[in-house]
JSON list of C-alpha atoms in Angstrom, two decimals:
[
{"chain": "A", "resi": 427, "resn": "MET", "atom": "CA", "xyz": [3.96, 33.66, 37.52]},
{"chain": "A", "resi": 428, "resn": "LEU", "atom": "CA", "xyz": [7.54, 34.72, 38.21]},
{"chain": "A", "resi": 429, "resn": "ILE", "atom": "CA", "xyz": [9.18, 37.52, 36.24]},
{"chain": "A", "resi": 430, "resn": "HIS", "atom": "CA", "xyz": [12.93, 38.12, 35.96]},
{"chain": "A", "resi": 431, "resn": "LYS", "atom": "CA", "xyz": [14.18, 41.32, 34.30]},
{"chain": "A", "resi": 432, "resn": "GLU", "atom": "CA", "xyz": [17.57, 42.88, 33.88]},
{"chain": "A", "resi": 433, "resn": "LYS", "atom": "CA", "xyz": [18.97, 45.70, 31.80]},
{"chain": "A", "resi": 434, "resn": "ILE", "atom": "CA", "xyz": [21.30, 44.64, 28.98]},
{"chain": "A", "resi": 435, "resn": "LYS", "atom": "CA", "xyz": [23.25, 46.70, 26.50]},
{"chain": "A", "resi": 436, "resn": "SER", "atom": "CA", "xyz": [23.91, 44.91, 23.24]},
{"chain": "A", "resi": 437, "resn": "ASP", "atom": "CA", "xyz": [24.36, 45.65, 19.58]},
{"chain": "A", "resi": 438, "resn": "PHE", "atom": "CA", "xyz": [21.80, 43.80, 17.47]},
{"chain": "A", "resi": 439, "resn": "LYS", "atom": "CA", "xyz": [18.41, 44.58, 15.96]},
{"chain": "A", "resi": 440, "resn": "GLY", "atom": "CA", "xyz": [15.46, 42.41, 16.89]},
{"chain": "A", "resi": 441, "resn": "THR", "atom": "CA", "xyz": [14.75, 39.92, 19.67]},
{"chain": "A", "resi": 442, "resn": "ILE", "atom": "CA", "xyz": [16.18, 36.54, 20.62]},
{"chain": "A", "resi": 443, "resn": "ILE", "atom": "CA", "xyz": [13.54, 34.17, 22.03]},
{"chain": "A", "resi": 444, "resn": "ASP", "atom": "CA", "xyz": [14.16, 31.03, 24.08]},
{"chain": "A", "resi": 445, "resn": "ILE", "atom": "CA", "xyz": [11.60, 28.77, 25.76]},
{"chain": "A", "resi": 446, "resn": "GLU", "atom": "CA", "xyz": [11.83, 26.01, 28.32]},
{"chain": "A", "resi": 447, "resn": "THR", "atom": "CA", "xyz": [9.26, 23.24, 28.16]},
{"chain": "A", "resi": 448, "resn": "ILE", "atom": "CA", "xyz": [7.83, 20.10, 29.70]},
{"chain": "A", "resi": 449, "resn": "GLY", "atom": "CA", "xyz": [6.42, 17.11, 27.84]},
{"chain": "A", "resi": 450, "resn": "ASN", "atom": "CA", "xyz": [7.50, 14.63, 25.22]},
{"chain": "A", "resi": 451, "resn": "PHE", "atom": "CA", "xyz": [7.80, 14.52, 21.46]},
{"chain": "A", "resi": 452, "resn": "SER", "atom": "CA", "xyz": [5.02, 12.85, 19.46]},
{"chain": "A", "resi": 453, "resn": "ASN", "atom": "CA", "xyz": [5.73, 10.51, 16.56]},
{"chain": "A", "resi": 454, "resn": "PHE", "atom": "CA", "xyz": [4.86, 12.79, 13.61]},
{"chain": "A", "resi": 455, "resn": "PRO", "atom": "CA", "xyz": [7.03, 14.15, 10.78]},
{"chain": "A", "resi": 456, "resn": "ASP", "atom": "CA", "xyz": [5.56, 17.67, 11.04]},
{"chain": "A", "resi": 457, "resn": "SER", "atom": "CA", "xyz": [4.62, 20.25, 13.67]},
{"chain": "A", "resi": 458, "resn": "ARG", "atom": "CA", "xyz": [2.40, 17.72, 15.47]},
{"chain": "A", "resi": 459, "resn": "ARG", "atom": "CA", "xyz": [5.68, 16.32, 16.81]},
{"chain": "A", "resi": 460, "resn": "TYR", "atom": "CA", "xyz": [5.56, 19.21, 19.33]},
{"chain": "A", "resi": 461, "resn": "LYS", "atom": "CA", "xyz": [1.88, 19.04, 20.33]},
{"chain": "A", "resi": 462, "resn": "GLU", "atom": "CA", "xyz": [2.57, 17.43, 23.73]},
{"chain": "A", "resi": 463, "resn": "ILE", "atom": "CA", "xyz": [5.44, 19.80, 24.59]},
{"chain": "A", "resi": 464, "resn": "VAL", "atom": "CA", "xyz": [4.24, 22.70, 26.74]},
{"chain": "A", "resi": 465, "resn": "PRO", "atom": "CA", "xyz": [6.06, 26.00, 27.33]},
{"chain": "A", "resi": 466, "resn": "VAL", "atom": "CA", "xyz": [6.68, 26.77, 31.02]},
{"chain": "A", "resi": 467, "resn": "ILE", "atom": "CA", "xyz": [9.26, 29.55, 30.58]},
{"chain": "A", "resi": 468, "resn": "PHE", "atom": "CA", "xyz": [9.38, 32.26, 27.92]},
{"chain": "A", "resi": 469, "resn": "GLY", "atom": "CA", "xyz": [12.51, 34.39, 27.78]},
{"chain": "A", "resi": 470, "resn": "PHE", "atom": "CA", "xyz": [13.70, 37.08, 25.43]},
{"chain": "A", "resi": 471, "resn": "ILE", "atom": "CA", "xyz": [16.65, 39.39, 25.04]},
{"chain": "A", "resi": 472, "resn": "ASN", "atom": "CA", "xyz": [17.06, 42.45, 22.86]},
{"chain": "A", "resi": 473, "resn": "ASN", "atom": "CA", "xyz": [19.52, 45.33, 22.81]},
{"chain": "A", "resi": 474, "resn": "GLU", "atom": "CA", "xyz": [18.12, 46.80, 26.05]},
{"chain": "A", "resi": 475, "resn": "GLU", "atom": "CA", "xyz": [16.79, 44.07, 28.32]},
{"chain": "A", "resi": 476, "resn": "LEU", "atom": "CA", "xyz": [16.58, 40.41, 29.21]},
{"chain": "A", "resi": 477, "resn": "THR", "atom": "CA", "xyz": [13.14, 39.28, 30.44]},
{"chain": "A", "resi": 478, "resn": "ILE", "atom": "CA", "xyz": [11.91, 35.87, 31.57]},
{"chain": "A", "resi": 479, "resn": "PHE", "atom": "CA", "xyz": [8.33, 34.86, 32.36]},
{"chain": "A", "resi": 480, "resn": "CYS", "atom": "CA", "xyz": [8.03, 31.59, 34.27]},
{"chain": "A", "resi": 481, "resn": "ALA", "atom": "CA", "xyz": [4.93, 29.60, 35.22]},
{"chain": "A", "resi": 482, "resn": "LYS", "atom": "CA", "xyz": [5.39, 28.61, 38.88]},
{"chain": "A", "resi": 483, "resn": "GLU", "atom": "CA", "xyz": [3.38, 25.42, 38.52]},
{"chain": "A", "resi": 484, "resn": "LYS", "atom": "CA", "xyz": [1.12, 23.61, 36.04]},
{"chain": "A", "resi": 485, "resn": "ASP", "atom": "CA", "xyz": [-1.90, 25.69, 37.13]},
{"chain": "A", "resi": 486, "resn": "SER", "atom": "CA", "xyz": [-0.20, 28.89, 35.92]},
{"chain": "A", "resi": 487, "resn": "ILE", "atom": "CA", "xyz": [0.72, 27.65, 32.42]},
{"chain": "A", "resi": 488, "resn": "GLU", "atom": "CA", "xyz": [-2.41, 29.18, 30.86]},
{"chain": "A", "resi": 489, "resn": "THR", "atom": "CA", "xyz": [-1.50, 32.56, 32.40]},
{"chain": "A", "resi": 490, "resn": "LEU", "atom": "CA", "xyz": [1.98, 32.21, 30.90]},
{"chain": "A", "resi": 491, "resn": "LYS", "atom": "CA", "xyz": [0.50, 31.48, 27.45]},
{"chain": "A", "resi": 492, "resn": "LYS", "atom": "CA", "xyz": [-1.57, 34.69, 27.63]},
{"chain": "A", "resi": 493, "resn": "GLN", "atom": "CA", "xyz": [1.53, 36.62, 28.72]},
{"chain": "A", "resi": 494, "resn": "ILE", "atom": "CA", "xyz": [3.50, 35.20, 25.77]},
{"chain": "A", "resi": 495, "resn": "LEU", "atom": "CA", "xyz": [0.80, 36.29, 23.29]},
{"chain": "A", "resi": 496, "resn": "ASP", "atom": "CA", "xyz": [0.65, 39.80, 24.77]},
{"chain": "A", "resi": 497, "resn": "THR", "atom": "CA", "xyz": [4.44, 40.10, 24.84]},
{"chain": "A", "resi": 498, "resn": "LEU", "atom": "CA", "xyz": [5.03, 38.89, 21.27]},
{"chain": "A", "resi": 499, "resn": "LYS", "atom": "CA", "xyz": [2.89, 41.76, 19.93]},
{"chain": "A", "resi": 500, "resn": "ASN", "atom": "CA", "xyz": [5.33, 44.31, 21.35]},
{"chain": "A", "resi": 501, "resn": "LEU", "atom": "CA", "xyz": [8.72, 42.71, 20.70]},
{"chain": "A", "resi": 502, "resn": "GLU", "atom": "CA", "xyz": [11.02, 44.16, 18.06]},
{"chain": "A", "resi": 503, "resn": "LYS", "atom": "CA", "xyz": [11.45, 41.99, 14.98]},
{"chain": "A", "resi": 504, "resn": "PRO", "atom": "CA", "xyz": [13.18, 40.12, 13.50]},
{"chain": "A", "resi": 505, "resn": "PHE", "atom": "CA", "xyz": [12.96, 37.18, 15.89]},
{"chain": "A", "resi": 506, "resn": "TYR", "atom": "CA", "xyz": [15.97, 34.91, 16.39]},
{"chain": "A", "resi": 507, "resn": "THR", "atom": "CA", "xyz": [16.17, 31.54, 18.12]},
{"chain": "A", "resi": 508, "resn": "PHE", "atom": "CA", "xyz": [18.67, 28.71, 18.40]},
{"chain": "A", "resi": 509, "resn": "ASN", "atom": "CA", "xyz": [16.28, 26.01, 17.16]},
{"chain": "A", "resi": 510, "resn": "SER", "atom": "CA", "xyz": [13.45, 27.60, 15.20]},
{"chain": "A", "resi": 511, "resn": "VAL", "atom": "CA", "xyz": [11.70, 24.32, 14.36]},
{"chain": "A", "resi": 512, "resn": "PHE", "atom": "CA", "xyz": [11.30, 23.50, 18.06]},
{"chain": "A", "resi": 513, "resn": "GLU", "atom": "CA", "xyz": [10.23, 26.98, 19.18]},
{"chain": "A", "resi": 514, "resn": "LYS", "atom": "CA", "xyz": [7.94, 27.45, 16.20]},
{"chain": "A", "resi": 515, "resn": "GLY", "atom": "CA", "xyz": [6.29, 24.03, 16.63]},
{"chain": "A", "resi": 516, "resn": "VAL", "atom": "CA", "xyz": [5.72, 24.35, 20.38]},
{"chain": "A", "resi": 517, "resn": "LEU", "atom": "CA", "xyz": [4.40, 27.91, 20.16]},
{"chain": "A", "resi": 518, "resn": "PHE", "atom": "CA", "xyz": [2.18, 27.09, 17.17]},
{"chain": "A", "resi": 519, "resn": "HIS", "atom": "CA", "xyz": [0.43, 24.28, 19.03]},
{"chain": "A", "resi": 520, "resn": "HIS", "atom": "CA", "xyz": [0.10, 26.10, 22.34]},
{"chain": "A", "resi": 521, "resn": "LEU", "atom": "CA", "xyz": [-0.62, 29.66, 21.26]},
{"chain": "A", "resi": 522, "resn": "GLY", "atom": "CA", "xyz": [-2.70, 28.88, 18.19]},
{"chain": "A", "resi": 523, "resn": "ASN", "atom": "CA", "xyz": [-0.77, 31.00, 15.71]},
{"chain": "A", "resi": 524, "resn": "GLU", "atom": "CA", "xyz": [2.48, 30.96, 13.78]},
{"chain": "A", "resi": 525, "resn": "ILE", "atom": "CA", "xyz": [5.45, 32.91, 15.11]},
{"chain": "A", "resi": 526, "resn": "GLU", "atom": "CA", "xyz": [7.83, 33.90, 12.34]},
{"chain": "A", "resi": 527, "resn": "PHE", "atom": "CA", "xyz": [11.46, 33.36, 13.20]},
{"chain": "A", "resi": 528, "resn": "LYS", "atom": "CA", "xyz": [13.52, 35.09, 10.51]},
{"chain": "A", "resi": 529, "resn": "HIS", "atom": "CA", "xyz": [16.93, 34.07, 11.83]},
{"chain": "A", "resi": 530, "resn": "GLU", "atom": "CA", "xyz": [18.35, 30.76, 13.03]},
{"chain": "A", "resi": 531, "resn": "LEU", "atom": "CA", "xyz": [21.31, 30.77, 15.43]},
{"chain": "A", "resi": 532, "resn": "ASN", "atom": "CA", "xyz": [22.39, 27.15, 15.17]},
{"chain": "A", "resi": 533, "resn": "LYS", "atom": "CA", "xyz": [24.89, 26.43, 12.40]},
{"chain": "A", "resi": 534, "resn": "GLU", "atom": "CA", "xyz": [22.94, 23.38, 11.23]},
{"chain": "A", "resi": 535, "resn": "LYS", "atom": "CA", "xyz": [19.66, 21.73, 12.22]},
{"chain": "A", "resi": 536, "resn": "TYR", "atom": "CA", "xyz": [21.05, 19.38, 14.87]},
{"chain": "A", "resi": 537, "resn": "GLU", "atom": "CA", "xyz": [23.93, 21.43, 16.23]},
{"chain": "A", "resi": 538, "resn": "SER", "atom": "CA", "xyz": [23.82, 21.43, 20.03]},
{"chain": "A", "resi": 539, "resn": "LYS", "atom": "CA", "xyz": [24.08, 24.68, 21.91]},
{"chain": "A", "resi": 540, "resn": "LEU", "atom": "CA", "xyz": [26.79, 23.05, 24.03]},
{"chain": "A", "resi": 541, "resn": "SER", "atom": "CA", "xyz": [28.91, 22.52, 20.88]},
{"chain": "A", "resi": 542, "resn": "ALA", "atom": "CA", "xyz": [28.37, 26.08, 19.68]},
{"chain": "A", "resi": 543, "resn": "VAL", "atom": "CA", "xyz": [29.26, 27.48, 23.10]},
{"chain": "A", "resi": 544, "resn": "ARG", "atom": "CA", "xyz": [32.40, 25.35, 23.29]},
{"chain": "A", "resi": 545, "resn": "ASP", "atom": "CA", "xyz": [33.51, 26.08, 19.70]},
{"chain": "A", "resi": 546, "resn": "LEU", "atom": "CA", "xyz": [32.98, 29.84, 20.09]},
{"chain": "A", "resi": 547, "resn": "LYS", "atom": "CA", "xyz": [34.50, 29.93, 23.60]},
{"chain": "A", "resi": 548, "resn": "ILE", "atom": "CA", "xyz": [31.38, 31.45, 25.14]},
{"chain": "A", "resi": 549, "resn": "SER", "atom": "CA", "xyz": [30.85, 31.72, 28.90]},
{"chain": "A", "resi": 550, "resn": "ASN", "atom": "CA", "xyz": [28.55, 29.21, 30.65]},
{"chain": "A", "resi": 551, "resn": "TYR", "atom": "CA", "xyz": [26.80, 32.17, 32.35]},
{"chain": "A", "resi": 552, "resn": "ASP", "atom": "CA", "xyz": [26.22, 30.13, 35.53]},
{"chain": "A", "resi": 553, "resn": "ASP", "atom": "CA", "xyz": [23.98, 27.62, 33.74]},
{"chain": "A", "resi": 554, "resn": "PRO", "atom": "CA", "xyz": [23.09, 25.06, 36.44]},
{"chain": "A", "resi": 555, "resn": "PHE", "atom": "CA", "xyz": [22.42, 22.43, 33.75]},
{"chain": "A", "resi": 556, "resn": "ASN", "atom": "CA", "xyz": [25.31, 23.08, 31.32]},
{"chain": "A", "resi": 557, "resn": "ASP", "atom": "CA", "xyz": [23.07, 23.29, 28.25]},
{"chain": "A", "resi": 558, "resn": "THR", "atom": "CA", "xyz": [21.08, 20.14, 29.10]},
{"chain": "A", "resi": 559, "resn": "GLY", "atom": "CA", "xyz": [17.45, 21.15, 28.61]},
{"chain": "A", "resi": 560, "resn": "LYS", "atom": "CA", "xyz": [16.10, 17.87, 29.95]},
{"chain": "A", "resi": 561, "resn": "LEU", "atom": "CA", "xyz": [17.58, 18.72, 33.37]},
{"chain": "A", "resi": 562, "resn": "CYS", "atom": "CA", "xyz": [15.79, 22.07, 33.24]},
{"chain": "A", "resi": 563, "resn": "MET", "atom": "CA", "xyz": [12.50, 20.28, 32.56]},
{"chain": "A", "resi": 564, "resn": "GLN", "atom": "CA", "xyz": [13.06, 17.95, 35.53]},
{"chain": "A", "resi": 565, "resn": "ALA", "atom": "CA", "xyz": [13.98, 20.87, 37.80]},
{"chain": "A", "resi": 566, "resn": "TRP", "atom": "CA", "xyz": [10.83, 22.80, 36.85]},
{"chain": "A", "resi": 567, "resn": "LEU", "atom": "CA", "xyz": [8.65, 19.72, 37.42]},
{"chain": "A", "resi": 568, "resn": "ASN", "atom": "CA", "xyz": [10.28, 19.32, 40.86]},
{"chain": "A", "resi": 569, "resn": "GLY", "atom": "CA", "xyz": [9.49, 22.92, 41.83]},
{"chain": "A", "resi": 570, "resn": "LYS", "atom": "CA", "xyz": [13.02, 24.24, 41.31]},
{"chain": "A", "resi": 571, "resn": "VAL", "atom": "CA", "xyz": [11.89, 27.17, 39.20]},
{"chain": "A", "resi": 572, "resn": "LYS", "atom": "CA", "xyz": [14.77, 29.48, 40.18]},
{"chain": "A", "resi": 573, "resn": "GLU", "atom": "CA", "xyz": [17.25, 27.00, 38.67]},
{"chain": "A", "resi": 574, "resn": "ALA", "atom": "CA", "xyz": [15.06, 26.72, 35.55]},
{"chain": "A", "resi": 575, "resn": "ILE", "atom": "CA", "xyz": [15.03, 30.53, 35.23]},
{"chain": "A", "resi": 576, "resn": "ALA", "atom": "CA", "xyz": [18.83, 30.60, 35.68]},
{"chain": "A", "resi": 577, "resn": "HIS", "atom": "CA", "xyz": [19.13, 28.09, 32.83]},
{"chain": "A", "resi": 578, "resn": "ASN", "atom": "CA", "xyz": [16.90, 30.17, 30.54]},
{"chain": "A", "resi": 579, "resn": "ARG", "atom": "CA", "xyz": [18.87, 33.32, 31.41]},
{"chain": "A", "resi": 580, "resn": "SER", "atom": "CA", "xyz": [22.13, 31.60, 30.50]},
{"chain": "A", "resi": 581, "resn": "CYS", "atom": "CA", "xyz": [20.62, 30.30, 27.24]},
{"chain": "A", "resi": 582, "resn": "LEU", "atom": "CA", "xyz": [19.58, 33.82, 26.23]},
{"chain": "A", "resi": 583, "resn": "LEU", "atom": "CA", "xyz": [23.02, 35.26, 27.00]},
{"chain": "A", "resi": 584, "resn": "LYS", "atom": "CA", "xyz": [24.74, 32.42, 25.12]},
{"chain": "A", "resi": 585, "resn": "GLU", "atom": "CA", "xyz": [22.46, 32.90, 22.13]},
{"chain": "A", "resi": 586, "resn": "LYS", "atom": "CA", "xyz": [23.23, 36.63, 22.13]},
{"chain": "A", "resi": 587, "resn": "ASP", "atom": "CA", "xyz": [26.94, 35.80, 22.07]},
{"chain": "A", "resi": 588, "resn": "ILE", "atom": "CA", "xyz": [26.42, 33.26, 19.27]},
{"chain": "A", "resi": 589, "resn": "LEU", "atom": "CA", "xyz": [24.61, 35.90, 17.22]},
{"chain": "A", "resi": 590, "resn": "LEU", "atom": "CA", "xyz": [27.30, 38.52, 17.81]},
{"chain": "A", "resi": 591, "resn": "LYS", "atom": "CA", "xyz": [30.22, 36.12, 17.19]},
{"chain": "A", "resi": 592, "resn": "ARG", "atom": "CA", "xyz": [29.03, 34.23, 14.10]},
{"chain": "A", "resi": 593, "resn": "GLY", "atom": "CA", "xyz": [25.71, 35.67, 12.94]},
{"chain": "A", "resi": 594, "resn": "PHE", "atom": "CA", "xyz": [22.67, 33.73, 11.80]},
{"chain": "A", "resi": 595, "resn": "ARG", "atom": "CA", "xyz": [21.28, 31.67, 8.96]},
{"chain": "A", "resi": 596, "resn": "LYS", "atom": "CA", "xyz": [17.92, 31.12, 7.29]},
{"chain": "A", "resi": 597, "resn": "PRO", "atom": "CA", "xyz": [15.66, 28.95, 9.50]},
{"chain": "A", "resi": 598, "resn": "ASP", "atom": "CA", "xyz": [14.80, 25.35, 8.66]},
{"chain": "A", "resi": 599, "resn": "GLU", "atom": "CA", "xyz": [11.30, 24.74, 7.33]},
{"chain": "A", "resi": 600, "resn": "LEU", "atom": "CA", "xyz": [8.54, 23.21, 9.45]},
{"chain": "A", "resi": 601, "resn": "ASN", "atom": "CA", "xyz": [5.30, 21.89, 8.03]},
{"chain": "A", "resi": 602, "resn": "LEU", "atom": "CA", "xyz": [2.63, 23.35, 10.34]},
{"chain": "A", "resi": 603, "resn": "VAL", "atom": "CA", "xyz": [-0.36, 21.02, 10.76]},
{"chain": "A", "resi": 604, "resn": "LYS", "atom": "CA", "xyz": [-3.30, 22.06, 12.93]},
{"chain": "A", "resi": 605, "resn": "LEU", "atom": "CA", "xyz": [-4.77, 19.48, 15.27]},
{"chain": "A", "resi": 606, "resn": "LYS", "atom": "CA", "xyz": [-8.31, 18.35, 14.52]}
]
């Protein structure tokens, strides 16, 4: 597993979480929609640091999942994310428990991060994929993990700026359904 850390000074309480994934959506109207989507990168930023854990290959995904569970226990709440339904659904199906995101950073359910970044005049932070997550997934699958980490880093910094520039809203609901 690769780990990227850097010191950050910011002015918000809690932790912003962003994941990068591989896999495809399933055809369900509830959390089972995310059951085939697997986290390969887990990043977070708070008022002191930015940290990213990245599975190097498919064989290290289980190690990443254990790292995510251990890390979540120690992160300052509340948790923020740009798309709580996605993060919550993926983490629920792959970690086995519900992660409570108290604050949503997108303005509405289907707002793209690219639109928010453009509207708020936020830096691209050297994102190699310009807010296109699918390109990050393809890069990771092709062994280009440094580019995938750079994308996650930029997402975290953009989400921090979104929070500081316009705040947050109440997250959308997701019906959590355990697999049988």
